[in-house]
Amino acid sequence: MNGRVIADRYELSTVIGQGGMGQVWTGYDGRLDRRVAVKLLRPDRMAAATAAEEMRRRFVRECRVTAQVTHPGLVTVHDAGSDGDDLYLVMQYVEGADLADHLAEHDPYPWPWAVGVAAQLCAVLAAVHAVPIVHRDLKPRNVMVKPDGTVTVLDLGVASVIDTDTTRLTHTGSPIGSPAYMAPEQAMGGAVGPYTDLYALGVLLHELLSGNVPFAGSTALGVLHRHLYEPPLPVRQLRPEIPEALEALVLRLLAKDPQHRPSGAQEVYEALAPLLPARGAPAGPLDPTRPFLRPYAPWPERAAAPAPAQVPATAPDADRPDVAAAVDEVKRLLGEGSITQAVDILGGILPAAAAEHGEHSPVVRILRKQYATTLMDDGQYRRALPELRRLADDRAAEAGPGDPQTLQFRYEAALCLEQLGEAAAALAEYRAVLPYYDSARPAGTEPGRAFDIRQRIGHLLLALGDHTAAYQQLQGLLYDAELAYGPYHPLAAELRRALDRQQRMRGL
């Protein structure tokens, strides 16, 4: 027994997992008298001291975004915050065995079981990617198989807090994730997206079917190099009884180029569905085929936005919401950190404001801008994107394509596309706005936005498999960053590490 109590509520009991970034404990929620799992992370072990406070803030934000996803295949997040030097995440305690142990106990792993695990993971990933969230570290140790055969995914959202490419909270120059399950674009430090998780799913499925990951080695760098340049061994060469369709799917998931992988988790599920067992008796507990008739299929495409929330209606006309009162309520909620509630009120008040003041009125423009900004703060990039595009088009029609506000809207739209995993579209948008930032910058001013866009272009080129162009892009940026800031600036140091990593992996 540990005896430590977190946040005056959660009593730690026994360590059930440990790594360089923290520990996982069993514990008890003293308020609700239930068993929980508590993950403790140490920001000072994951980032430079100057980034630790930013990481704390981002950790709570990412946990809030993660809590938006509800799915039976995801561990439920109960609470998150900081306690002393630790960040803590309180989760549902899941009974069962992790998938790595489950695989070790069943050799060879029945291929219908592998299909059952993968199909359930597709349902989880489809829900996660719709938010959008990228897991970034899908592997057997992050998957639990419960006694009823259902699969639960752990650690959603945590990897995104400590990742180096999109969130930029650490400057270690090393990709976050487990090398054996890491997609080529992630290994090279490129932008990640749903396609990155699909590659990890392919590695996991290959391991279940063959008993080993497709790429192993004595060093992490050697493993990453094999991900980049070696073809995987087809699983039927090891187990001829595996269906050809299943082998073909694994090879598609393990494609080096993300554009050659399946389009999404829904497509992978549809390929697995014919291989799932028909109705019958399960083999026993911990049988991953048990849940299937089709109840764990991914949800079909849902509407981009939920129904608008109710907004204050205190105006003389009771049927017309009071825009001013709603704006005051939004300010109050944002001040309290209740971003999701503020988003719903803004989404509900916009139609009323447009009817009262006109679609192109300053009031509606301000509300729409606040709505888009708040959606992005809440991680709802899919909903923010059309609002930003509308704002950009309206502003460009009035002030021209080079107007600073037009460019800001387009830049934020590109950020949304990047977060949604639409790498080619994001790359095109960044390239379209970059010349304006390069040409319009007054002499002697900071080139920060142009440099940021150029770095993102490099990461997206890596994600699209164009390693040569990405290297040239980042190398040119390094030259200009050293001229502008000096060789010891954090950006220059980060770029040198990234270029060195790419060169070492390509040169092995």
PDB file of N, CA and C in Angstrom, residues 25-110:
ATOM      1  N   TRP A  25      -1.188   3.430 -11.213  1.00  0.00           N
ATOM      2  CA  TRP A  25      -1.519   2.816  -9.926  1.00  0.00           C
ATOM      3  C   TRP A  25      -2.973   2.350  -9.918  1.00  0.00           C
ATOM      4  N   THR A  26      -3.227   1.285  -9.169  1.00  0.00           N
ATOM      5  CA  THR A  26      -4.602   1.054  -8.747  1.00  0.00           C
ATOM      6  C   THR A  26      -4.869   1.993  -7.570  1.00  0.00           C
ATOM      7  N   GLY A  27      -6.092   2.390  -7.407  1.00  0.00           N
ATOM      8  CA  GLY A  27      -6.430   3.297  -6.325  1.00  0.00           C
ATOM      9  C   GLY A  27      -7.899   3.216  -5.990  1.00  0.00           C
ATOM     10  N   TYR A  28      -8.288   4.011  -4.998  1.00  0.00           N
ATOM     11  CA  TYR A  28      -9.686   4.049  -4.565  1.00  0.00           C
ATOM     12  C   TYR A  28     -10.156   5.497  -4.543  1.00  0.00           C
ATOM     13  N   ASP A  29     -11.316   5.692  -5.113  1.00  0.00           N
ATOM     14  CA  ASP A  29     -11.966   6.993  -5.085  1.00  0.00           C
ATOM     15  C   ASP A  29     -12.727   7.084  -3.770  1.00  0.00           C
ATOM     16  N   GLY A  30     -12.194   7.883  -2.832  1.00  0.00           N
ATOM     17  CA  GLY A  30     -12.804   7.960  -1.515  1.00  0.00           C
ATOM     18  C   GLY A  30     -14.175   8.590  -1.512  1.00  0.00           C
ATOM     19  N   ARG A  31     -14.476   9.426  -2.477  1.00  0.00           N
ATOM     20  CA  ARG A  31     -15.771  10.091  -2.510  1.00  0.00           C
ATOM     21  C   ARG A  31     -16.876   9.156  -2.996  1.00  0.00           C
ATOM     22  N   LEU A  32     -16.568   8.359  -4.042  1.00  0.00           N
ATOM     23  CA  LEU A  32     -17.584   7.480  -4.621  1.00  0.00           C
ATOM     24  C   LEU A  32     -17.365   6.015  -4.266  1.00  0.00           C
ATOM     25  N   ASP A  33     -16.329   5.721  -3.473  1.00  0.00           N
ATOM     26  CA  ASP A  33     -16.064   4.370  -2.988  1.00  0.00           C
ATOM     27  C   ASP A  33     -15.985   3.365  -4.144  1.00  0.00           C
ATOM     28  N   ARG A  34     -15.069   3.614  -5.066  1.00  0.00           N
ATOM     29  CA  ARG A  34     -14.901   2.699  -6.188  1.00  0.00           C
ATOM     30  C   ARG A  34     -13.414   2.581  -6.510  1.00  0.00           C
ATOM     31  N   ARG A  35     -13.054   1.473  -7.141  1.00  0.00           N
ATOM     32  CA  ARG A  35     -11.689   1.273  -7.583  1.00  0.00           C
ATOM     33  C   ARG A  35     -11.456   2.069  -8.863  1.00  0.00           C
ATOM     34  N   VAL A  36     -10.275   2.655  -8.968  1.00  0.00           N
ATOM     35  CA  VAL A  36      -9.916   3.428 -10.155  1.00  0.00           C
ATOM     36  C   VAL A  36      -8.473   3.112 -10.520  1.00  0.00           C
ATOM     37  N   ALA A  37      -8.080   3.543 -11.714  1.00  0.00           N
ATOM     38  CA  ALA A  37      -6.673   3.525 -12.115  1.00  0.00           C
ATOM     39  C   ALA A  37      -6.201   4.971 -12.196  1.00  0.00           C
ATOM     40  N   VAL A  38      -5.017   5.242 -11.672  1.00  0.00           N
ATOM     41  CA  VAL A  38      -4.481   6.605 -11.634  1.00  0.00           C
ATOM     42  C   VAL A  38      -3.135   6.619 -12.346  1.00  0.00           C
ATOM     43  N   LYS A  39      -3.049   7.416 -13.410  1.00  0.00           N
ATOM     44  CA  LYS A  39      -1.780   7.592 -14.116  1.00  0.00           C
ATOM     45  C   LYS A  39      -1.143   8.875 -13.619  1.00  0.00           C
ATOM     46  N   LEU A  40       0.118   8.791 -13.214  1.00  0.00           N
ATOM     47  CA  LEU A  40       0.888   9.950 -12.767  1.00  0.00           C
ATOM     48  C   LEU A  40       1.981  10.241 -13.786  1.00  0.00           C
ATOM     49  N   LEU A  41       2.059  11.495 -14.219  1.00  0.00           N
ATOM     50  CA  LEU A  41       3.087  11.921 -15.172  1.00  0.00           C
ATOM     51  C   LEU A  41       3.894  13.048 -14.547  1.00  0.00           C
ATOM     52  N   ARG A  42       5.180  13.091 -14.865  1.00  0.00           N
ATOM     53  CA  ARG A  42       6.053  14.143 -14.355  1.00  0.00           C
ATOM     54  C   ARG A  42       6.476  15.042 -15.510  1.00  0.00           C
ATOM     55  N   PRO A  43       5.931  16.261 -15.592  1.00  0.00           N
ATOM     56  CA  PRO A  43       6.289  17.149 -16.699  1.00  0.00           C
ATOM     57  C   PRO A  43       7.779  17.439 -16.781  1.00  0.00           C
ATOM     58  N   ASP A  44       8.449  17.538 -15.622  1.00  0.00           N
ATOM     59  CA  ASP A  44       9.868  17.886 -15.643  1.00  0.00           C
ATOM     60  C   ASP A  44      10.727  16.762 -16.222  1.00  0.00           C
ATOM     61  N   ARG A  45      10.174  15.559 -16.336  1.00  0.00           N
ATOM     62  CA  ARG A  45      10.917  14.458 -16.946  1.00  0.00           C
ATOM     63  C   ARG A  45      10.647  14.364 -18.444  1.00  0.00           C
ATOM     64  N   MET A  46       9.632  15.081 -18.920  1.00  0.00           N
ATOM     65  CA  MET A  46       9.241  14.982 -20.324  1.00  0.00           C
ATOM     66  C   MET A  46       9.600  16.206 -21.127  1.00  0.00           C
ATOM     67  N   ALA A  47       9.920  17.323 -20.464  1.00  0.00           N
ATOM     68  CA  ALA A  47      10.135  18.569 -21.203  1.00  0.00           C
ATOM     69  C   ALA A  47      11.123  19.435 -20.455  1.00  0.00           C
ATOM     70  N   ALA A  48      11.618  20.422 -21.159  1.00  0.00           N
ATOM     71  CA  ALA A  48      12.460  21.420 -20.513  1.00  0.00           C
ATOM     72  C   ALA A  48      11.650  22.135 -19.443  1.00  0.00           C
ATOM     73  N   ALA A  49      12.340  22.644 -18.443  1.00  0.00           N
ATOM     74  CA  ALA A  49      11.655  23.290 -17.324  1.00  0.00           C
ATOM     75  C   ALA A  49      10.754  24.424 -17.797  1.00  0.00           C
ATOM     76  N   THR A  50      11.185  25.132 -18.832  1.00  0.00           N
ATOM     77  CA  THR A  50      10.389  26.263 -19.323  1.00  0.00           C
ATOM     78  C   THR A  50       9.076  25.814 -19.922  1.00  0.00           C
ATOM     79  N   ALA A  51       8.988  24.531 -20.339  1.00  0.00           N
ATOM     80  CA  ALA A  51       7.766  24.032 -20.966  1.00  0.00           C
ATOM     81  C   ALA A  51       6.872  23.290 -19.984  1.00  0.00           C
ATOM     82  N   ALA A  52       7.329  23.084 -18.750  1.00  0.00           N
ATOM     83  CA  ALA A  52       6.571  22.261 -17.813  1.00  0.00           C
ATOM     84  C   ALA A  52       5.198  22.853 -17.505  1.00  0.00           C
ATOM     85  N   GLU A  53       5.141  24.159 -17.267  1.00  0.00           N
ATOM     86  CA  GLU A  53       3.852  24.774 -16.948  1.00  0.00           C
ATOM     87  C   GLU A  53       2.910  24.735 -18.147  1.00  0.00           C
ATOM     88  N   GLU A  54       3.468  24.968 -19.336  1.00  0.00           N
ATOM     89  CA  GLU A  54       2.651  24.873 -20.542  1.00  0.00           C
ATOM     90  C   GLU A  54       2.128  23.455 -20.723  1.00  0.00           C
ATOM     91  N   MET A  55       2.951  22.471 -20.373  1.00  0.00           N
ATOM     92  CA  MET A  55       2.508  21.087 -20.483  1.00  0.00           C
ATOM     93  C   MET A  55       1.378  20.793 -19.500  1.00  0.00           C
ATOM     94  N   ARG A  56       1.445  21.345 -18.317  1.00  0.00           N
ATOM     95  CA  ARG A  56       0.358  21.148 -17.354  1.00  0.00           C
ATOM     96  C   ARG A  56      -0.957  21.687 -17.908  1.00  0.00           C
ATOM     97  N   ARG A  57      -0.892  22.890 -18.472  1.00  0.00           N
ATOM     98  CA  ARG A  57      -2.105  23.488 -19.021  1.00  0.00           C
ATOM     99  C   ARG A  57      -2.642  22.659 -20.178  1.00  0.00           C
ATOM    100  N   ARG A  58      -1.731  22.217 -21.052  1.00  0.00           N
ATOM    101  CA  ARG A  58      -2.157  21.457 -22.214  1.00  0.00           C
ATOM    102  C   ARG A  58      -2.671  20.081 -21.830  1.00  0.00           C
ATOM    103  N   PHE A  59      -2.087  19.503 -20.771  1.00  0.00           N
ATOM    104  CA  PHE A  59      -2.524  18.191 -20.310  1.00  0.00           C
ATOM    105  C   PHE A  59      -3.998  18.215 -19.929  1.00  0.00           C
ATOM    106  N   VAL A  60      -4.401  19.210 -19.151  1.00  0.00           N
ATOM    107  CA  VAL A  60      -5.805  19.307 -18.740  1.00  0.00           C
ATOM    108  C   VAL A  60      -6.694  19.527 -19.955  1.00  0.00           C
ATOM    109  N   ARG A  61      -6.212  20.347 -20.895  1.00  0.00           N
ATOM    110  CA  ARG A  61      -6.994  20.619 -22.104  1.00  0.00           C
ATOM    111  C   ARG A  61      -7.183  19.343 -22.926  1.00  0.00           C
ATOM    112  N   GLU A  62      -6.111  18.561 -23.103  1.00  0.00           N
ATOM    113  CA  GLU A  62      -6.212  17.345 -23.892  1.00  0.00           C
ATOM    114  C   GLU A  62      -7.105  16.315 -23.206  1.00  0.00           C
ATOM    115  N   CYS A  63      -7.031  16.262 -21.890  1.00  0.00           N
ATOM    116  CA  CYS A  63      -7.918  15.346 -21.167  1.00  0.00           C
ATOM    117  C   CYS A  63      -9.375  15.750 -21.353  1.00  0.00           C
ATOM    118  N   ARG A  64      -9.627  17.053 -21.400  1.00  0.00           N
ATOM    119  CA  ARG A  64     -11.000  17.518 -21.623  1.00  0.00           C
ATOM    120  C   ARG A  64     -11.486  17.133 -23.019  1.00  0.00           C
ATOM    121  N   VAL A  65     -10.612  17.280 -24.021  1.00  0.00           N
ATOM    122  CA  VAL A  65     -10.982  16.886 -25.376  1.00  0.00           C
ATOM    123  C   VAL A  65     -11.225  15.383 -25.435  1.00  0.00           C
ATOM    124  N   THR A  66     -10.348  14.615 -24.798  1.00  0.00           N
ATOM    125  CA  THR A  66     -10.498  13.165 -24.774  1.00  0.00           C
ATOM    126  C   THR A  66     -11.820  12.752 -24.144  1.00  0.00           C
ATOM    127  N   ALA A  67     -12.240  13.478 -23.118  1.00  0.00           N
ATOM    128  CA  ALA A  67     -13.486  13.142 -22.425  1.00  0.00           C
ATOM    129  C   ALA A  67     -14.710  13.342 -23.305  1.00  0.00           C
ATOM    130  N   GLN A  68     -14.552  14.016 -24.455  1.00  0.00           N
ATOM    131  CA  GLN A  68     -15.674  14.181 -25.372  1.00  0.00           C
ATOM    132  C   GLN A  68     -16.030  12.871 -26.071  1.00  0.00           C
ATOM    133  N   VAL A  69     -15.078  11.942 -26.130  1.00  0.00           N
ATOM    134  CA  VAL A  69     -15.301  10.704 -26.860  1.00  0.00           C
ATOM    135  C   VAL A  69     -15.934   9.677 -25.933  1.00  0.00           C
ATOM    136  N   THR A  70     -17.100   9.214 -26.285  1.00  0.00           N
ATOM    137  CA  THR A  70     -17.751   8.162 -25.513  1.00  0.00           C
ATOM    138  C   THR A  70     -17.889   6.939 -26.407  1.00  0.00           C
ATOM    139  N   HIS A  71     -17.336   5.847 -25.967  1.00  0.00           N
ATOM    140  CA  HIS A  71     -17.381   4.605 -26.739  1.00  0.00           C
ATOM    141  C   HIS A  71     -17.114   3.455 -25.775  1.00  0.00           C
ATOM    142  N   PRO A  72     -17.827   2.338 -25.937  1.00  0.00           N
ATOM    143  CA  PRO A  72     -17.600   1.210 -25.012  1.00  0.00           C
ATOM    144  C   PRO A  72     -16.200   0.631 -25.093  1.00  0.00           C
ATOM    145  N   GLY A  73     -15.466   0.932 -26.172  1.00  0.00           N
ATOM    146  CA  GLY A  73     -14.117   0.418 -26.296  1.00  0.00           C
ATOM    147  C   GLY A  73     -13.048   1.368 -25.806  1.00  0.00           C
ATOM    148  N   LEU A  74     -13.444   2.451 -25.144  1.00  0.00           N
ATOM    149  CA  LEU A  74     -12.483   3.397 -24.586  1.00  0.00           C
ATOM    150  C   LEU A  74     -12.594   3.412 -23.072  1.00  0.00           C
ATOM    151  N   VAL A  75     -11.457   3.475 -22.404  1.00  0.00           N
ATOM    152  CA  VAL A  75     -11.472   3.611 -20.960  1.00  0.00           C
ATOM    153  C   VAL A  75     -12.078   4.968 -20.604  1.00  0.00           C
ATOM    154  N   THR A  76     -12.929   4.990 -19.606  1.00  0.00           N
ATOM    155  CA  THR A  76     -13.596   6.224 -19.199  1.00  0.00           C
ATOM    156  C   THR A  76     -12.667   7.078 -18.352  1.00  0.00           C
ATOM    157  N   VAL A  77     -12.568   8.360 -18.702  1.00  0.00           N
ATOM    158  CA  VAL A  77     -11.777   9.307 -17.921  1.00  0.00           C
ATOM    159  C   VAL A  77     -12.674   9.931 -16.866  1.00  0.00           C
ATOM    160  N   HIS A  78     -12.293   9.808 -15.594  1.00  0.00           N
ATOM    161  CA  HIS A  78     -13.086  10.353 -14.495  1.00  0.00           C
ATOM    162  C   HIS A  78     -12.625  11.746 -14.070  1.00  0.00           C
ATOM    163  N   ASP A  79     -11.314  11.983 -14.093  1.00  0.00           N
ATOM    164  CA  ASP A  79     -10.806  13.237 -13.530  1.00  0.00           C
ATOM    165  C   ASP A  79      -9.382  13.450 -14.047  1.00  0.00           C
ATOM    166  N   ALA A  80      -8.920  14.685 -14.000  1.00  0.00           N
ATOM    167  CA  ALA A  80      -7.548  15.016 -14.401  1.00  0.00           C
ATOM    168  C   ALA A  80      -7.158  16.312 -13.734  1.00  0.00           C
ATOM    169  N   GLY A  81      -5.868  16.491 -13.498  1.00  0.00           N
ATOM    170  CA  GLY A  81      -5.388  17.725 -12.887  1.00  0.00           C
ATOM    171  C   GLY A  81      -3.940  17.582 -12.485  1.00  0.00           C
ATOM    172  N   SER A  82      -3.500  18.399 -11.546  1.00  0.00           N
ATOM    173  CA  SER A  82      -2.122  18.343 -11.062  1.00  0.00           C
ATOM    174  C   SER A  82      -2.132  18.234  -9.545  1.00  0.00           C
ATOM    175  N   ASP A  83      -1.137  17.533  -9.018  1.00  0.00           N
ATOM    176  CA  ASP A  83      -0.992  17.344  -7.584  1.00  0.00           C
ATOM    177  C   ASP A  83       0.496  17.390  -7.274  1.00  0.00           C
ATOM    178  N   GLY A  84       0.943  18.501  -6.671  1.00  0.00           N
ATOM    179  CA  GLY A  84       2.373  18.676  -6.457  1.00  0.00           C
ATOM    180  C   GLY A  84       3.090  18.769  -7.786  1.00  0.00           C
ATOM    181  N   ASP A  85       4.131  17.946  -7.965  1.00  0.00           N
ATOM    182  CA  ASP A  85       4.887  17.948  -9.211  1.00  0.00           C
ATOM    183  C   ASP A  85       4.282  17.037 -10.272  1.00  0.00           C
ATOM    184  N   ASP A  86       3.241  16.306  -9.923  1.00  0.00           N
ATOM    185  CA  ASP A  86       2.677  15.311 -10.828  1.00  0.00           C
ATOM    186  C   ASP A  86       1.425  15.832 -11.526  1.00  0.00           C
ATOM    187  N   LEU A  87       1.255  15.394 -12.776  1.00  0.00           N
ATOM    188  CA  LEU A  87      -0.036  15.467 -13.435  1.00  0.00           C
ATOM    189  C   LEU A  87      -0.726  14.131 -13.201  1.00  0.00           C
ATOM    190  N   TYR A  88      -2.022  14.165 -12.924  1.00  0.00           N
ATOM    191  CA  TYR A  88      -2.715  12.899 -12.699  1.00  0.00           C
ATOM    192  C   TYR A  88      -3.913  12.767 -13.627  1.00  0.00           C
ATOM    193  N   LEU A  89      -4.164  11.528 -14.014  1.00  0.00           N
ATOM    194  CA  LEU A  89      -5.312  11.179 -14.842  1.00  0.00           C
ATOM    195  C   LEU A  89      -6.001  10.000 -14.165  1.00  0.00           C
ATOM    196  N   VAL A  90      -7.252  10.194 -13.774  1.00  0.00           N
ATOM    197  CA  VAL A  90      -8.007   9.149 -13.087  1.00  0.00           C
ATOM    198  C   VAL A  90      -8.947   8.493 -14.088  1.00  0.00           C
ATOM    199  N   MET A  91      -8.829   7.170 -14.180  1.00  0.00           N
ATOM    200  CA  MET A  91      -9.567   6.430 -15.200  1.00  0.00           C
ATOM    201  C   MET A  91     -10.324   5.268 -14.580  1.00  0.00           C
ATOM    202  N   GLN A  92     -11.246   4.768 -15.348  1.00  0.00           N
ATOM    203  CA  GLN A  92     -11.937   3.523 -15.034  1.00  0.00           C
ATOM    204  C   GLN A  92     -10.913   2.412 -14.849  1.00  0.00           C
ATOM    205  N   TYR A  93     -11.096   1.593 -13.848  1.00  0.00           N
ATOM    206  CA  TYR A  93     -10.242   0.427 -13.662  1.00  0.00           C
ATOM    207  C   TYR A  93     -10.794  -0.704 -14.520  1.00  0.00           C
ATOM    208  N   VAL A  94      -9.957  -1.267 -15.394  1.00  0.00           N
ATOM    209  CA  VAL A  94     -10.407  -2.275 -16.350  1.00  0.00           C
ATOM    210  C   VAL A  94      -9.889  -3.645 -15.923  1.00  0.00           C
ATOM    211  N   GLU A  95     -10.805  -4.586 -15.694  1.00  0.00           N
ATOM    212  CA  GLU A  95     -10.431  -5.961 -15.396  1.00  0.00           C
ATOM    213  C   GLU A  95     -10.077  -6.681 -16.692  1.00  0.00           C
ATOM    214  N   GLY A  96      -9.139  -7.610 -16.623  1.00  0.00           N
ATOM    215  CA  GLY A  96      -8.795  -8.396 -17.795  1.00  0.00           C
ATOM    216  C   GLY A  96      -7.293  -8.503 -17.966  1.00  0.00           C
ATOM    217  N   ALA A  97      -6.886  -8.807 -19.190  1.00  0.00           N
ATOM    218  CA  ALA A  97      -5.464  -8.958 -19.511  1.00  0.00           C
ATOM    219  C   ALA A  97      -5.104  -7.990 -20.620  1.00  0.00           C
ATOM    220  N   ASP A  98      -3.891  -7.424 -20.552  1.00  0.00           N
ATOM    221  CA  ASP A  98      -3.521  -6.589 -21.696  1.00  0.00           C
ATOM    222  C   ASP A  98      -3.207  -7.504 -22.874  1.00  0.00           C
ATOM    223  N   LEU A  99      -3.304  -6.944 -24.070  1.00  0.00           N
ATOM    224  CA  LEU A  99      -3.233  -7.748 -25.285  1.00  0.00           C
ATOM    225  C   LEU A  99      -1.875  -8.411 -25.442  1.00  0.00           C
ATOM    226  N   ALA A 100      -0.808  -7.788 -24.935  1.00  0.00           N
ATOM    227  CA  ALA A 100       0.518  -8.408 -25.019  1.00  0.00           C
ATOM    228  C   ALA A 100       0.547  -9.712 -24.222  1.00  0.00           C
ATOM    229  N   ASP A 101      -0.022  -9.688 -23.013  1.00  0.00           N
ATOM    230  CA  ASP A 101      -0.079 -10.913 -22.206  1.00  0.00           C
ATOM    231  C   ASP A 101      -1.026 -11.935 -22.829  1.00  0.00           C
ATOM    232  N   HIS A 102      -2.137 -11.458 -23.367  1.00  0.00           N
ATOM    233  CA  HIS A 102      -3.108 -12.348 -23.998  1.00  0.00           C
ATOM    234  C   HIS A 102      -2.467 -13.081 -25.169  1.00  0.00           C
ATOM    235  N   LEU A 103      -1.667 -12.371 -25.961  1.00  0.00           N
ATOM    236  CA  LEU A 103      -0.962 -12.985 -27.081  1.00  0.00           C
ATOM    237  C   LEU A 103       0.044 -14.005 -26.582  1.00  0.00           C
ATOM    238  N   ALA A 104       0.798 -13.652 -25.516  1.00  0.00           N
ATOM    239  CA  ALA A 104       1.828 -14.558 -24.994  1.00  0.00           C
ATOM    240  C   ALA A 104       1.226 -15.857 -24.466  1.00  0.00           C
ATOM    241  N   GLU A 105      -0.004 -15.790 -23.985  1.00  0.00           N
ATOM    242  CA  GLU A 105      -0.649 -16.970 -23.408  1.00  0.00           C
ATOM    243  C   GLU A 105      -1.294 -17.862 -24.466  1.00  0.00           C
ATOM    244  N   HIS A 106      -1.380 -17.395 -25.700  1.00  0.00           N
ATOM    245  CA  HIS A 106      -2.021 -18.163 -26.769  1.00  0.00           C
ATOM    246  C   HIS A 106      -1.116 -18.153 -27.997  1.00  0.00           C
ATOM    247  N   ASP A 107      -0.343 -19.228 -28.160  1.00  0.00           N
ATOM    248  CA  ASP A 107       0.614 -19.311 -29.260  1.00  0.00           C
ATOM    249  C   ASP A 107       0.372 -20.621 -30.026  1.00  0.00           C
ATOM    250  N   PRO A 108      -0.035 -20.544 -31.289  1.00  0.00           N
ATOM    251  CA  PRO A 108      -0.302 -19.323 -32.063  1.00  0.00           C
ATOM    252  C   PRO A 108      -1.666 -18.719 -31.706  1.00  0.00           C
ATOM    253  N   TYR A 109      -1.764 -17.443 -31.899  1.00  0.00           N
ATOM    254  CA  TYR A 109      -3.001 -16.717 -31.604  1.00  0.00           C
ATOM    255  C   TYR A 109      -4.019 -17.066 -32.697  1.00  0.00           C
ATOM    256  N   PRO A 110      -5.211 -17.544 -32.332  1.00  0.00           N
ATOM    257  CA  PRO A 110      -6.187 -17.905 -33.371  1.00  0.00           C
ATOM    258  C   PRO A 110      -6.478 -16.712 -34.289  1.00  0.00           C
TER     259      PRO A 110
END
